Amino acid sequence: MQEHFEKRYAFSPGETKLMDTEKLRKNFLISKIFEADHIHLTLTHYDRYIAGGAMPTSETLQLSNPDYLKASYFLERREMGIINVGDKGTVTVDGTAYELQFKEALYIGRGSKGVSFSSADKGKPAKFYINSTPAHHAYPTKKVTAADAEVVEMGSLETANHRVINKLLVNSVLQTCQLQMGMTELKTGSVWNTMPVHTHDRRMEVYFYFEVPEGQSVCHFMGETQETRHIWMQNEQAVISPEWSIHSGAGTSNYTFIWGMAGENLDYGDMDHCAINDIK
């Protein structure tokens, strides 16, 4: 097993609008999430959010404790959310095994000391997408299936944004400190997500795009509503979205993405909307 941990600094809107393509990608795109028998984790200084992935194939992967966290163990002062985007696998938390099927989620509360990842079939590995945030309280570890999710259908085929939002790790489903995660699935013929756009000053986000068909891509839009920028993304990549930035995308086909949020506010509907014709 190998673990890769990196950190990213935070940037203001003024700094970001001066970045060229290479700098935007270096500072906001997380290009590698999954690699066989590796754990990849990236910490951003926007709310000290961690995003990454674990892909066990030939062995069980143990979550280590990066020195940068300055903690006795990874979740000493953190909570974690996991969504499996691969084949069947198991996450074991302090000796208790939680089997996760495709698109099932697991919330792990603060204070959990031992976390490991394994696949049911080494030839068909699980892919555990991981998000983690600082936590002030210990809430129970809990598995969340599709049946447990709060599901909302939005948009229309006429505006190319017909989508189903699956709220998995949100305060209407279970208790968390600040982490919220869910999954948005675009219907065939629709390509736009989170359109009309919005921002929310009390929350940042990370978007993880997957189920992007081979040979297709997603163009992710970020920046202030009057100063937008874009990053072209491939299947199973993630992008960091600061609290001052929009977070929207358009694909060359339909796709699915996981959104993760952190901040001082658990109100999912707290958004500052921008009319489509006002975006620049």
Tab-separated table of N, CA and C in Angstrom, residues 179-266:
chain	number	residue	atom	x	y	z
A	179	LEU	N	-19.833	18.374	7.703
A	179	LEU	CA	-19.738	17.694	6.420
A	179	LEU	C	-21.118	17.357	5.870
A	180	GLN	N	-21.313	17.638	4.582
A	180	GLN	CA	-22.508	17.208	3.863
A	180	GLN	C	-22.078	16.656	2.503
A	181	MET	N	-22.695	15.547	2.110
A	181	MET	CA	-22.354	14.935	0.828
A	181	MET	C	-23.607	14.408	0.144
A	182	GLY	N	-23.577	14.442	-1.162
A	182	GLY	CA	-24.671	13.894	-1.950
A	182	GLY	C	-24.214	13.628	-3.368
A	183	MET	N	-25.127	13.152	-4.177
A	183	MET	CA	-24.783	12.714	-5.524
A	183	MET	C	-25.875	13.173	-6.483
A	184	THR	N	-25.460	13.813	-7.567
A	184	THR	CA	-26.393	14.295	-8.582
A	184	THR	C	-26.190	13.515	-9.871
A	185	GLU	N	-27.277	12.941	-10.373
A	185	GLU	CA	-27.238	12.130	-11.588
A	185	GLU	C	-28.001	12.856	-12.690
A	186	LEU	N	-27.326	13.123	-13.799
A	186	LEU	CA	-27.956	13.799	-14.916
A	186	LEU	C	-28.651	12.791	-15.832
A	187	LYS	N	-29.850	13.140	-16.261
A	187	LYS	CA	-30.613	12.287	-17.152
A	187	LYS	C	-30.029	12.328	-18.564
A	188	THR	N	-30.288	11.287	-19.330
A	188	THR	CA	-29.836	11.238	-20.725
A	188	THR	C	-30.351	12.455	-21.491
A	189	GLY	N	-29.441	13.110	-22.203
A	189	GLY	CA	-29.805	14.305	-22.952
A	189	GLY	C	-29.566	15.596	-22.201
A	190	SER	N	-29.269	15.522	-20.901
A	190	SER	CA	-28.967	16.705	-20.102
A	190	SER	C	-27.483	16.747	-19.786
A	191	VAL	N	-26.926	17.947	-19.763
A	191	VAL	CA	-25.482	18.099	-19.559
A	191	VAL	C	-25.121	19.132	-18.501
A	192	TRP	N	-26.036	20.033	-18.143
A	192	TRP	CA	-25.731	21.111	-17.205
A	192	TRP	C	-26.027	20.697	-15.770
A	193	ASN	N	-25.099	20.979	-14.857
A	193	ASN	CA	-25.388	20.804	-13.442
A	193	ASN	C	-25.350	22.164	-12.735
A	194	THR	N	-26.116	22.263	-11.652
A	194	THR	CA	-26.161	23.465	-10.824
A	194	THR	C	-26.326	24.710	-11.695
A	195	MET	N	-27.340	24.692	-12.494
A	195	MET	CA	-27.670	25.803	-13.367
A	195	MET	C	-29.160	26.086	-13.238
A	196	PRO	N	-29.572	27.315	-12.827
A	196	PRO	CA	-28.774	28.520	-12.595
A	196	PRO	C	-27.746	28.336	-11.473
A	197	VAL	N	-26.683	29.144	-11.527
A	197	VAL	CA	-25.585	29.016	-10.572
A	197	VAL	C	-25.898	29.734	-9.270
A	198	HIS	N	-25.073	29.449	-8.263
A	198	HIS	CA	-25.199	30.133	-6.986
A	198	HIS	C	-23.848	30.112	-6.274
A	199	THR	N	-23.755	30.887	-5.235
A	199	THR	CA	-22.634	30.837	-4.301
A	199	THR	C	-23.212	30.724	-2.892
A	200	HIS	N	-22.361	30.436	-1.905
A	200	HIS	CA	-22.791	30.473	-0.501
A	200	HIS	C	-21.557	30.769	0.343
A	201	ASP	N	-21.522	31.955	0.909
A	201	ASP	CA	-20.345	32.441	1.636
A	201	ASP	C	-20.000	31.611	2.860
A	202	ARG	N	-20.948	30.834	3.375
A	202	ARG	CA	-20.694	30.077	4.607
A	202	ARG	C	-20.359	28.612	4.348
A	203	ARG	N	-20.166	28.240	3.072
A	203	ARG	CA	-19.819	26.859	2.753
A	203	ARG	C	-18.915	26.824	1.527
A	204	MET	N	-17.911	25.952	1.555
A	204	MET	CA	-17.145	25.638	0.348
A	204	MET	C	-17.556	24.248	-0.120
A	205	GLU	N	-17.127	23.876	-1.333
A	205	GLU	CA	-17.496	22.565	-1.863
A	205	GLU	C	-16.342	21.927	-2.610
A	206	VAL	N	-16.444	20.625	-2.772
A	206	VAL	CA	-15.602	19.868	-3.691
A	206	VAL	C	-16.531	19.040	-4.568
A	207	TYR	N	-16.326	19.105	-5.888
A	207	TYR	CA	-17.100	18.309	-6.839
A	207	TYR	C	-16.227	17.171	-7.360
A	208	PHE	N	-16.800	15.974	-7.409
A	208	PHE	CA	-16.125	14.808	-7.975
A	208	PHE	C	-16.972	14.277	-9.123
A	209	TYR	N	-16.414	14.301	-10.336
A	209	TYR	CA	-17.150	13.869	-11.521
A	209	TYR	C	-16.825	12.416	-11.854
A	210	PHE	N	-17.853	11.609	-12.099
A	210	PHE	CA	-17.641	10.228	-12.510
A	210	PHE	C	-18.788	9.794	-13.423
A	211	GLU	N	-18.727	8.556	-13.882
A	211	GLU	CA	-19.639	8.062	-14.911
A	211	GLU	C	-19.629	8.971	-16.142
A	212	VAL	N	-18.456	9.549	-16.409
A	212	VAL	CA	-18.250	10.304	-17.649
A	212	VAL	C	-17.839	9.272	-18.710
A	213	PRO	N	-18.596	9.103	-19.773
A	213	PRO	CA	-18.279	8.064	-20.764
A	213	PRO	C	-16.900	8.262	-21.387
A	214	GLU	N	-16.298	7.161	-21.800
A	214	GLU	CA	-14.993	7.226	-22.440
A	214	GLU	C	-15.044	8.140	-23.665
A	215	GLY	N	-14.049	9.003	-23.778
A	215	GLY	CA	-13.985	9.927	-24.895
A	215	GLY	C	-14.769	11.215	-24.679
A	216	GLN	N	-15.428	11.351	-23.511
A	216	GLN	CA	-16.203	12.553	-23.197
A	216	GLN	C	-15.546	13.303	-22.032
A	217	SER	N	-15.930	14.555	-21.827
A	217	SER	CA	-15.346	15.388	-20.770
A	217	SER	C	-16.415	16.276	-20.166
A	218	VAL	N	-16.051	16.918	-19.047
A	218	VAL	CA	-16.919	17.893	-18.397
A	218	VAL	C	-16.137	19.200	-18.255
A	219	CYS	N	-16.776	20.298	-18.601
A	219	CYS	CA	-16.180	21.615	-18.386
A	219	CYS	C	-16.773	22.194	-17.107
A	220	HIS	N	-15.928	22.339	-16.076
A	220	HIS	CA	-16.376	22.859	-14.783
A	220	HIS	C	-16.157	24.369	-14.739
A	221	PHE	N	-17.185	25.090	-14.321
A	221	PHE	CA	-17.115	26.552	-14.243
A	221	PHE	C	-16.953	26.990	-12.790
A	222	MET	N	-16.060	27.949	-12.567
A	222	MET	CA	-15.785	28.461	-11.232
A	222	MET	C	-15.567	29.961	-11.321
A	223	GLY	N	-15.276	30.577	-10.177
A	223	GLY	CA	-15.019	32.012	-10.137
A	223	GLY	C	-16.218	32.794	-9.630
A	224	GLU	N	-16.052	34.100	-9.530
A	224	GLU	CA	-17.157	34.969	-9.148
A	224	GLU	C	-18.181	35.034	-10.282
A	225	THR	N	-19.407	35.392	-9.952
A	225	THR	CA	-20.456	35.407	-10.973
A	225	THR	C	-20.152	36.389	-12.103
A	226	GLN	N	-19.385	37.426	-11.812
A	226	GLN	CA	-19.035	38.408	-12.830
A	226	GLN	C	-17.627	38.223	-13.381
A	227	GLU	N	-16.963	37.110	-12.972
A	227	GLU	CA	-15.566	36.892	-13.392
A	227	GLU	C	-15.310	35.389	-13.445
A	228	THR	N	-16.009	34.670	-14.327
A	228	THR	CA	-15.946	33.212	-14.324
A	228	THR	C	-14.707	32.684	-15.040
A	229	ARG	N	-14.337	31.465	-14.650
A	229	ARG	CA	-13.239	30.736	-15.261
A	229	ARG	C	-13.710	29.294	-15.484
A	230	HIS	N	-12.935	28.494	-16.214
A	230	HIS	CA	-13.341	27.111	-16.448
A	230	HIS	C	-12.146	26.167	-16.369
A	231	ILE	N	-12.442	24.904	-16.027
A	231	ILE	CA	-11.443	23.835	-15.968
A	231	ILE	C	-12.037	22.614	-16.657
A	232	TRP	N	-11.370	22.122	-17.684
A	232	TRP	CA	-11.819	20.895	-18.337
A	232	TRP	C	-11.393	19.692	-17.495
A	233	MET	N	-12.346	18.774	-17.250
A	233	MET	CA	-12.119	17.653	-16.345
A	233	MET	C	-12.467	16.341	-17.015
A	234	GLN	N	-11.781	15.279	-16.545
A	234	GLN	CA	-11.998	13.941	-17.068
A	234	GLN	C	-12.682	13.076	-16.006
A	235	ASN	N	-13.011	11.857	-16.395
A	235	ASN	CA	-13.700	10.944	-15.498
A	235	ASN	C	-12.899	10.708	-14.220
A	236	GLU	N	-13.584	10.698	-13.084
A	236	GLU	CA	-13.016	10.415	-11.760
A	236	GLU	C	-11.941	11.424	-11.366
A	237	GLN	N	-12.241	12.684	-11.601
A	237	GLN	CA	-11.421	13.782	-11.100
A	237	GLN	C	-12.292	14.684	-10.236
A	238	ALA	N	-11.642	15.455	-9.357
A	238	ALA	CA	-12.361	16.347	-8.448
A	238	ALA	C	-11.840	17.766	-8.590
A	239	VAL	N	-12.640	18.719	-8.130
A	239	VAL	CA	-12.262	20.127	-8.229
A	239	VAL	C	-12.702	20.836	-6.950
A	240	ILE	N	-11.845	21.714	-6.455
A	240	ILE	CA	-12.101	22.471	-5.233
A	240	ILE	C	-12.847	23.749	-5.587
A	241	SER	N	-13.913	24.036	-4.848
A	241	SER	CA	-14.716	25.233	-5.098
A	241	SER	C	-14.756	26.100	-3.845
A	242	PRO	N	-14.075	27.256	-3.844
A	242	PRO	CA	-14.103	28.148	-2.683
A	242	PRO	C	-15.502	28.683	-2.416
A	243	GLU	N	-15.691	29.219	-1.209
A	243	GLU	CA	-17.011	29.713	-0.820
A	243	GLU	C	-17.475	30.886	-1.675
A	244	TRP	N	-16.554	31.636	-2.286
A	244	TRP	CA	-16.922	32.795	-3.097
A	244	TRP	C	-17.172	32.430	-4.554
A	245	SER	N	-17.005	31.180	-4.899
A	245	SER	CA	-17.034	30.754	-6.297
A	245	SER	C	-18.334	30.041	-6.670
A	246	ILE	N	-18.750	30.222	-7.918
A	246	ILE	CA	-19.806	29.374	-8.440
A	246	ILE	C	-19.245	27.964	-8.628
A	247	HIS	N	-20.112	26.994	-8.811
A	247	HIS	CA	-19.690	25.615	-9.058
A	247	HIS	C	-20.753	24.998	-9.957
A	248	SER	N	-20.428	24.947	-11.213
A	248	SER	CA	-21.356	24.447	-12.212
A	248	SER	C	-20.555	23.734	-13.289
A	249	GLY	N	-21.223	22.945	-14.106
A	249	GLY	CA	-20.505	22.232	-15.149
A	249	GLY	C	-21.406	21.868	-16.305
A	250	ALA	N	-20.780	21.660	-17.448
A	250	ALA	CA	-21.486	21.174	-18.628
A	250	ALA	C	-20.639	20.099	-19.279
A	251	GLY	N	-21.244	18.963	-19.572
A	251	GLY	CA	-20.512	17.850	-20.148
A	251	GLY	C	-20.811	17.664	-21.618
A	252	THR	N	-19.963	16.898	-22.269
A	252	THR	CA	-20.223	16.533	-23.654
A	252	THR	C	-21.160	15.338	-23.736
A	253	SER	N	-21.591	14.834	-22.567
A	253	SER	CA	-22.678	13.856	-22.446
A	253	SER	C	-23.184	13.977	-21.013
A	254	ASN	N	-24.195	13.201	-20.664
A	254	ASN	CA	-24.611	13.210	-19.263
A	254	ASN	C	-23.595	12.458	-18.402
A	255	TYR	N	-23.638	12.640	-17.101
A	255	TYR	CA	-22.634	12.135	-16.162
A	255	TYR	C	-23.222	12.196	-14.763
A	256	THR	N	-22.434	11.817	-13.775
A	256	THR	CA	-22.826	11.897	-12.371
A	256	THR	C	-21.725	12.624	-11.606
A	257	PHE	N	-22.099	13.355	-10.561
A	257	PHE	CA	-21.061	13.956	-9.720
A	257	PHE	C	-21.476	13.906	-8.257
A	258	ILE	N	-20.464	13.836	-7.408
A	258	ILE	CA	-20.656	13.877	-5.960
A	258	ILE	C	-20.247	15.246	-5.465
A	259	TRP	N	-21.115	15.877	-4.707
A	259	TRP	CA	-20.794	17.156	-4.084
A	259	TRP	C	-20.579	16.938	-2.585
A	260	GLY	N	-19.547	17.594	-2.090
A	260	GLY	CA	-19.265	17.583	-0.661
A	260	GLY	C	-19.114	19.008	-0.195
A	261	MET	N	-19.653	19.316	0.978
A	261	MET	CA	-19.650	20.694	1.472
A	261	MET	C	-19.177	20.742	2.921
A	262	ALA	N	-18.613	21.894	3.278
A	262	ALA	CA	-18.214	22.124	4.667
A	262	ALA	C	-18.281	23.611	4.950
A	263	GLY	N	-18.511	23.935	6.210
A	263	GLY	CA	-18.579	25.329	6.625
A	263	GLY	C	-19.395	25.458	7.882
A	264	GLU	N	-19.801	26.665	8.198
A	264	GLU	CA	-20.515	26.898	9.450
A	264	GLU	C	-22.016	26.692	9.322
A	265	ASN	N	-22.501	26.338	8.139
A	265	ASN	CA	-23.928	26.322	7.897
A	265	ASN	C	-24.371	24.985	7.330
A	266	LEU	N	-25.366	24.347	7.952
A	266	LEU	CA	-25.903	23.077	7.478
A	266	LEU	C	-27.208	23.235	6.712
